[in-house]
Amino acid sequence: MNELELLNDTEEIMPENIITKEQFVKFVENSVKFEELMMMYRCAIREVQTKLEILNDEFKTKRQRNPIDSIRSRIKSPLSIYEKLKRRNHPISIQSIADNLNDVAGIRVVCPFISDIYDVARMLISQDDVEVMEVKDYIKNPKPNGYRSLHYVVIIPIFLSSGKEYMKVEVQIRTIAMNFWASLEHQMHYKQFDNDDMPEIVKQLTECAENIYHTDVRMQEIREDIHKFNE
Ligand code: GTP
Ligand code: MG
């Protein structure tokens, strides 16, 4: 049984007249099915987070260094869920959340060095219960504003009393430096201005992202030099 079949079993019918975000938020607050779906996403996050922590431990033991600096996770809020469904013209229903959204469960992994990002990604996706649904490499192909990060949508099984369920989790992997830029840029509300409206601001932010990336590359080179020196 997959996550959608489980929902179909006893799907609470969301009233047709749910159109405003207030109505949606009120509905989901009292919906057992919505809570069940969110519980499943929370479990999926724990599964992936544990995998990452185990990899970090093992790497530390073998190479005396952590490839992961920090891991943060979040479940998308009902309001953000509503807004994304609306923005993408998807139906507003519980079924539609599971069908159409890939980032209800989100994990952000922050690594010291660029090479750590690819090491962590490789170690995670090579596990045989992790299926890759989507990859976006915004490090090789940065966004026009300079945003860099490696994004995956993975599908992983969780084990409930009713059986196995497959859940989608968005994993963003970036360096401390990329995270520094993205956090500040996010605070400045990256979705609230249009690239065409404020070209000068976008240009300045992009310049900062380029400088930060250059530093990331330099730091990695320095580490490699130290390695050679110690050999
Ligand atoms: P969203 O609707 O934002 O989820 O975008 P998407 O589904 O098209 O996926 P995308 O890979 O573009 O972005 C997913 C997530 O990456 C976002 O929710 C942010 O957390 C992060 N992200 C993407 N672009 C930017 C950016 O320009 N700046 C910052 N700070 N974060 C970004
Ligand atoms: Mg998102």
mmCIF file of C-alpha atoms and ligand atoms in Angstrom:
data_model
loop_
_atom_site.group_PDB
_atom_site.id
_atom_site.type_symbol
_atom_site.label_atom_id
_atom_site.label_comp_id
_atom_site.label_asym_id
_atom_site.label_seq_id
_atom_site.Cartn_x
_atom_site.Cartn_y
_atom_site.Cartn_z
ATOM 1 C CA MET A 1 0.000 0.000 0.000
ATOM 2 C CA ASN A 2 1.369 3.432 -0.777
ATOM 3 C CA GLU A 3 0.719 6.723 0.977
ATOM 4 C CA LEU A 4 -2.099 7.602 -1.425
ATOM 5 C CA GLU A 5 -3.980 4.350 -1.018
ATOM 6 C CA LEU A 6 -3.829 4.728 2.723
ATOM 7 C CA LEU A 7 -5.395 8.138 2.422
ATOM 8 C CA ASN A 8 -8.095 6.889 0.083
ATOM 9 C CA ASP A 9 -9.166 4.306 2.627
ATOM 10 C CA THR A 10 -10.876 6.789 4.856
ATOM 11 C CA GLU A 11 -10.359 10.070 3.067
ATOM 12 C CA GLU A 12 -12.172 12.867 4.813
ATOM 13 C CA ILE A 13 -13.840 14.821 2.112
ATOM 14 C CA MET A 14 -12.666 18.364 2.251
ATOM 15 C CA PRO A 15 -15.712 20.592 1.655
ATOM 16 C CA GLU A 16 -15.907 21.882 -1.898
ATOM 17 C CA ASN A 17 -16.191 25.411 -0.630
ATOM 18 C CA ILE A 18 -12.730 25.538 0.906
ATOM 19 C CA ILE A 19 -11.188 28.356 -0.994
ATOM 20 C CA THR A 20 -9.588 30.740 1.452
ATOM 21 C CA LYS A 21 -6.461 30.018 3.421
ATOM 22 C CA GLU A 22 -8.364 30.639 6.668
ATOM 23 C CA GLN A 23 -10.871 27.922 5.759
ATOM 24 C CA PHE A 24 -8.083 25.559 4.779
ATOM 25 C CA VAL A 25 -6.080 26.096 7.965
ATOM 26 C CA LYS A 26 -9.230 25.642 10.059
ATOM 27 C CA PHE A 27 -10.107 22.433 8.238
ATOM 28 C CA VAL A 28 -6.680 20.830 8.602
ATOM 29 C CA GLU A 29 -6.513 21.710 12.306
ATOM 30 C CA ASN A 30 -9.389 19.287 12.878
ATOM 31 C CA SER A 31 -8.566 16.723 10.227
ATOM 32 C CA VAL A 32 -7.367 13.327 11.401
ATOM 33 C CA LYS A 33 -6.263 12.488 7.845
ATOM 34 C CA PHE A 34 -4.152 15.623 7.593
ATOM 35 C CA GLU A 35 -2.527 14.902 10.964
ATOM 36 C CA GLU A 36 -1.865 11.325 9.839
ATOM 37 C CA LEU A 37 -0.195 12.508 6.653
ATOM 38 C CA MET A 38 1.962 15.002 8.582
ATOM 39 C CA MET A 39 2.909 12.233 11.041
ATOM 40 C CA MET A 40 4.070 10.152 8.067
ATOM 41 C CA TYR A 41 6.216 13.025 6.801
ATOM 42 C CA ARG A 42 7.709 13.452 10.280
ATOM 43 C CA CYS A 43 8.621 9.755 10.305
ATOM 44 C CA ALA A 44 10.196 10.072 6.867
ATOM 45 C CA ILE A 45 12.322 12.972 8.093
ATOM 46 C CA ARG A 46 13.499 10.898 11.044
ATOM 47 C CA GLU A 47 14.449 8.026 8.733
ATOM 48 C CA VAL A 48 16.548 10.248 6.477
ATOM 49 C CA GLN A 49 18.035 12.209 9.374
ATOM 50 C CA THR A 50 19.139 8.970 11.053
ATOM 51 C CA LYS A 51 20.766 7.785 7.832
ATOM 52 C CA LEU A 52 22.681 11.072 7.613
ATOM 53 C CA GLU A 53 23.759 10.933 11.261
ATOM 54 C CA ILE A 54 25.016 7.363 10.839
ATOM 55 C CA LEU A 55 27.024 8.359 7.753
ATOM 56 C CA ASN A 56 28.479 11.310 9.655
ATOM 57 C CA ASP A 57 29.508 9.057 12.560
ATOM 58 C CA GLU A 58 31.085 6.481 10.298
ATOM 59 C CA PHE A 59 32.956 9.084 8.240
ATOM 60 C CA LYS A 60 34.242 10.691 11.461
ATOM 61 C CA THR A 61 35.567 7.377 12.703
ATOM 62 C CA LYS A 62 37.309 6.557 9.432
ATOM 63 C CA ARG A 63 38.588 9.984 8.444
ATOM 64 C CA GLN A 64 38.705 11.911 11.748
ATOM 65 C CA ARG A 65 36.467 14.636 10.368
ATOM 66 C CA ASN A 66 32.733 15.309 10.101
ATOM 67 C CA PRO A 67 31.454 15.862 6.558
ATOM 68 C CA ILE A 68 28.232 17.267 8.041
ATOM 69 C CA ASP A 69 28.283 20.417 10.121
ATOM 70 C CA SER A 70 24.561 20.530 10.904
ATOM 71 C CA ILE A 71 21.199 19.088 9.908
ATOM 72 C CA ARG A 72 17.920 20.940 10.158
ATOM 73 C CA SER A 73 14.514 19.708 9.230
ATOM 74 C CA ARG A 74 11.030 21.094 8.955
ATOM 75 C CA ILE A 75 7.517 20.154 7.976
ATOM 76 C CA LYS A 76 5.825 22.642 5.692
ATOM 77 C CA SER A 77 3.218 24.699 7.541
ATOM 78 C CA PRO A 78 -0.473 24.407 6.544
ATOM 79 C CA LEU A 79 -0.358 27.978 5.281
ATOM 80 C CA SER A 80 2.667 27.334 3.048
ATOM 81 C CA ILE A 81 1.050 24.121 1.828
ATOM 82 C CA TYR A 82 -2.084 26.024 0.871
ATOM 83 C CA GLU A 83 -0.140 28.796 -0.847
ATOM 84 C CA LYS A 84 1.988 26.399 -2.887
ATOM 85 C CA LEU A 85 -1.025 24.373 -4.058
ATOM 86 C CA LYS A 86 -2.735 27.607 -5.088
ATOM 87 C CA ARG A 87 0.376 29.021 -6.781
ATOM 88 C CA ARG A 88 0.735 25.862 -8.863
ATOM 89 C CA ASN A 89 -3.008 25.590 -9.614
ATOM 90 C CA HIS A 90 -3.323 22.211 -7.896
ATOM 91 C CA PRO A 91 -6.555 21.088 -6.237
ATOM 92 C CA ILE A 92 -6.864 22.032 -2.585
ATOM 93 C CA SER A 93 -7.244 18.654 -0.888
ATOM 94 C CA ILE A 94 -5.305 16.288 1.343
ATOM 95 C CA GLN A 95 -4.831 13.898 -1.548
ATOM 96 C CA SER A 96 -3.423 16.729 -3.625
ATOM 97 C CA ILE A 97 -0.794 17.502 -0.954
ATOM 98 C CA ALA A 98 0.587 13.955 -1.176
ATOM 99 C CA ASP A 99 0.289 13.877 -4.965
ATOM 100 C CA ASN A 100 1.653 17.266 -5.906
ATOM 101 C CA LEU A 101 4.047 18.557 -3.256
ATOM 102 C CA ASN A 102 7.602 17.226 -2.981
ATOM 103 C CA ASP A 103 8.762 19.411 -0.135
ATOM 104 C CA VAL A 104 6.299 18.886 2.712
ATOM 105 C CA ALA A 105 9.153 17.099 4.479
ATOM 106 C CA GLY A 106 12.392 19.038 4.150
ATOM 107 C CA ILE A 107 15.909 18.413 5.425
ATOM 108 C CA ARG A 108 18.798 20.829 5.083
ATOM 109 C CA VAL A 109 22.301 19.416 5.437
ATOM 110 C CA VAL A 110 25.140 21.879 5.899
ATOM 111 C CA CYS A 111 28.657 20.657 5.094
ATOM 112 C CA PRO A 112 32.069 22.254 5.688
ATOM 113 C CA PHE A 113 33.464 21.743 2.153
ATOM 114 C CA ILE A 114 32.009 21.486 -1.370
ATOM 115 C CA SER A 115 33.416 17.975 -1.788
ATOM 116 C CA ASP A 116 31.553 16.933 1.383
ATOM 117 C CA ILE A 117 28.257 17.802 -0.335
ATOM 118 C CA TYR A 118 28.861 15.281 -3.093
ATOM 119 C CA ASP A 119 30.274 12.685 -0.666
ATOM 120 C CA VAL A 120 27.208 12.929 1.572
ATOM 121 C CA ALA A 121 24.828 12.835 -1.414
ATOM 122 C CA ARG A 122 26.541 9.794 -2.904
ATOM 123 C CA MET A 123 26.551 7.917 0.393
ATOM 124 C CA LEU A 124 22.850 8.671 0.951
ATOM 125 C CA ILE A 125 21.473 7.863 -2.480
ATOM 126 C CA SER A 126 23.498 4.688 -2.868
ATOM 127 C CA GLN A 127 21.501 3.091 -0.025
ATOM 128 C CA ASP A 128 19.124 0.575 -1.500
ATOM 129 C CA ASP A 129 15.985 1.867 0.230
ATOM 130 C CA VAL A 130 16.577 5.418 -1.015
ATOM 131 C CA GLU A 131 15.100 6.173 -4.407
ATOM 132 C CA VAL A 132 15.936 9.420 -6.172
ATOM 133 C CA MET A 133 12.911 11.119 -7.689
ATOM 134 C CA GLU A 134 14.552 14.403 -8.658
ATOM 135 C CA VAL A 135 17.982 16.065 -8.566
ATOM 136 C CA LYS A 136 18.696 19.755 -9.044
ATOM 137 C CA ASP A 137 22.348 20.702 -8.922
ATOM 138 C CA TYR A 138 22.331 24.431 -8.284
ATOM 139 C CA ILE A 139 26.076 24.257 -7.621
ATOM 140 C CA LYS A 140 26.974 23.218 -11.166
ATOM 141 C CA ASN A 141 24.073 25.367 -12.451
ATOM 142 C CA PRO A 142 23.508 28.203 -9.977
ATOM 143 C CA LYS A 143 20.228 30.112 -10.092
ATOM 144 C CA PRO A 144 20.452 33.489 -11.873
ATOM 145 C CA ASN A 145 20.567 35.223 -8.473
ATOM 146 C CA GLY A 146 23.605 33.139 -7.444
ATOM 147 C CA TYR A 147 21.764 30.612 -5.245
ATOM 148 C CA ARG A 148 23.809 27.431 -4.814
ATOM 149 C CA SER A 149 22.834 24.129 -3.235
ATOM 150 C CA LEU A 150 22.380 20.496 -4.219
ATOM 151 C CA HIS A 151 18.718 19.454 -4.055
ATOM 152 C CA TYR A 152 17.273 15.972 -4.069
ATOM 153 C CA VAL A 153 13.757 14.702 -3.749
ATOM 154 C CA VAL A 154 14.106 11.171 -2.395
ATOM 155 C CA ILE A 155 11.473 8.547 -1.754
ATOM 156 C CA ILE A 156 11.987 6.387 1.310
ATOM 157 C CA PRO A 157 9.913 3.732 3.021
ATOM 158 C CA ILE A 158 8.553 4.161 6.512
ATOM 159 C CA PHE A 159 7.155 1.233 8.457
ATOM 160 C CA LEU A 160 3.777 1.663 10.153
ATOM 161 C CA SER A 161 1.503 -0.884 11.819
ATOM 162 C CA SER A 162 -0.552 -0.892 8.605
ATOM 163 C CA GLY A 163 2.473 -1.675 6.461
ATOM 164 C CA LYS A 164 5.114 0.073 4.401
ATOM 165 C CA GLU A 165 4.563 3.583 3.074
ATOM 166 C CA TYR A 166 6.723 5.453 0.592
ATOM 167 C CA MET A 167 7.258 9.112 1.406
ATOM 168 C CA LYS A 168 8.891 12.008 -0.432
ATOM 169 C CA VAL A 169 11.532 14.084 1.321
ATOM 170 C CA GLU A 170 13.342 17.121 -0.076
ATOM 171 C CA VAL A 171 17.019 17.146 0.897
ATOM 172 C CA GLN A 172 19.034 20.319 0.382
ATOM 173 C CA ILE A 173 22.789 19.953 0.781
ATOM 174 C CA ARG A 174 25.060 23.012 0.836
ATOM 175 C CA THR A 175 28.236 24.368 2.390
ATOM 176 C CA ILE A 176 28.337 26.620 5.444
ATOM 177 C CA ALA A 177 29.206 29.462 3.079
ATOM 178 C CA MET A 178 26.306 28.732 0.692
ATOM 179 C CA ASN A 179 24.032 28.526 3.722
ATOM 180 C CA PHE A 180 25.263 31.891 4.933
ATOM 181 C CA TRP A 181 24.293 33.512 1.633
ATOM 182 C CA ALA A 182 20.969 31.686 1.303
ATOM 183 C CA SER A 183 19.928 32.487 4.883
ATOM 184 C CA LEU A 184 20.562 36.195 4.525
ATOM 185 C CA GLU A 185 19.047 36.338 1.065
ATOM 186 C CA HIS A 186 15.997 34.496 2.349
ATOM 187 C CA GLN A 187 15.638 37.054 5.140
ATOM 188 C CA MET A 188 15.542 39.678 2.425
ATOM 189 C CA HIS A 189 12.544 37.812 0.988
ATOM 190 C CA TYR A 190 13.775 36.300 -2.235
ATOM 191 C CA LYS A 191 10.272 35.750 -3.569
ATOM 192 C CA GLN A 192 9.007 39.217 -2.880
ATOM 193 C CA PHE A 193 10.821 41.033 -5.586
ATOM 194 C CA ASP A 194 10.882 40.253 -9.226
ATOM 195 C CA ASN A 195 14.273 39.888 -10.912
ATOM 196 C CA ASP A 196 13.146 42.381 -13.548
ATOM 197 C CA ASP A 197 12.044 44.991 -11.026
ATOM 198 C CA MET A 198 15.270 45.315 -9.101
ATOM 199 C CA PRO A 199 18.153 44.352 -11.372
ATOM 200 C CA GLU A 200 20.700 46.287 -9.306
ATOM 201 C CA ILE A 201 19.826 44.437 -6.076
ATOM 202 C CA VAL A 202 19.860 41.080 -7.846
ATOM 203 C CA LYS A 203 23.241 41.945 -9.351
ATOM 204 C CA GLN A 204 24.700 42.808 -5.966
ATOM 205 C CA LEU A 205 23.366 39.656 -4.344
ATOM 206 C CA THR A 206 24.712 37.601 -7.237
ATOM 207 C CA GLU A 207 28.121 39.230 -6.839
ATOM 208 C CA CYS A 208 28.128 38.296 -3.142
ATOM 209 C CA ALA A 209 27.207 34.708 -4.039
ATOM 210 C CA GLU A 210 30.081 34.536 -6.553
ATOM 211 C CA ASN A 211 32.590 35.856 -3.992
ATOM 212 C CA ILE A 212 31.359 33.390 -1.405
ATOM 213 C CA TYR A 213 31.637 30.516 -3.887
ATOM 214 C CA HIS A 214 35.157 31.597 -4.818
ATOM 215 C CA THR A 215 36.081 31.486 -1.122
ATOM 216 C CA ASP A 216 34.495 28.032 -0.776
ATOM 217 C CA VAL A 217 36.680 26.769 -3.634
ATOM 218 C CA ARG A 218 39.787 28.413 -2.136
ATOM 219 C CA MET A 219 39.168 26.860 1.285
ATOM 220 C CA GLN A 220 38.900 23.446 -0.310
ATOM 221 C CA GLU A 221 42.178 24.002 -2.199
ATOM 222 C CA ILE A 222 43.884 25.044 1.023
ATOM 223 C CA ARG A 223 42.657 21.891 2.712
ATOM 224 C CA GLU A 224 44.024 19.805 -0.143
ATOM 225 C CA ASP A 225 47.387 21.604 0.143
ATOM 226 C CA ILE A 226 47.512 20.845 3.857
ATOM 227 C CA HIS A 227 46.758 17.206 3.053
ATOM 228 C CA LYS A 228 49.637 17.026 0.580
ATOM 229 C CA PHE A 229 51.923 18.739 3.082
ATOM 230 C CA ASN A 230 51.081 16.135 5.713
ATOM 231 C CA GLU A 231 51.581 13.173 3.408
HETATM 232 P P1 GTP B 1 9.800 26.351 -4.150
HETATM 233 O O1 GTP B 1 8.434 26.696 -4.617
HETATM 234 O O2 GTP B 1 10.528 27.530 -3.553
HETATM 235 O O3 GTP B 1 9.831 25.168 -3.228
HETATM 236 O O4 GTP B 1 10.651 26.008 -5.439
HETATM 237 P P2 GTP B 1 10.733 24.694 -6.338
HETATM 238 O O5 GTP B 1 9.776 23.670 -5.843
HETATM 239 O O6 GTP B 1 10.681 25.094 -7.761
HETATM 240 O O7 GTP B 1 12.161 24.127 -6.031
HETATM 241 P P3 GTP B 1 13.573 24.841 -5.975
HETATM 242 O O8 GTP B 1 14.548 23.744 -6.139
HETATM 243 O O9 GTP B 1 13.685 26.013 -6.882
HETATM 244 O O10 GTP B 1 13.639 25.427 -4.490
HETATM 245 C C1 GTP B 1 13.374 24.655 -3.394
HETATM 246 C C2 GTP B 1 13.877 25.319 -2.140
HETATM 247 O O11 GTP B 1 15.239 25.736 -2.287
HETATM 248 C C3 GTP B 1 13.169 26.576 -1.707
HETATM 249 O O12 GTP B 1 11.989 26.316 -0.991
HETATM 250 C C4 GTP B 1 14.228 27.263 -0.851
HETATM 251 O O13 GTP B 1 14.323 26.624 0.414
HETATM 252 C C5 GTP B 1 15.478 26.947 -1.606
HETATM 253 N N1 GTP B 1 15.765 27.992 -2.614
HETATM 254 C C6 GTP B 1 15.585 27.903 -3.944
HETATM 255 N N2 GTP B 1 15.958 29.031 -4.560
HETATM 256 C C7 GTP B 1 16.377 29.876 -3.585
HETATM 257 C C8 GTP B 1 16.896 31.215 -3.589
HETATM 258 O O14 GTP B 1 17.027 31.858 -4.605
HETATM 259 N N3 GTP B 1 17.231 31.736 -2.371
HETATM 260 C C9 GTP B 1 17.105 31.044 -1.202
HETATM 261 N N4 GTP B 1 17.463 31.651 -0.068
HETATM 262 N N5 GTP B 1 16.621 29.786 -1.172
HETATM 263 C C10 GTP B 1 16.256 29.213 -2.332
HETATM 264 MG MG MG B 2 10.044 24.608 -1.228
#
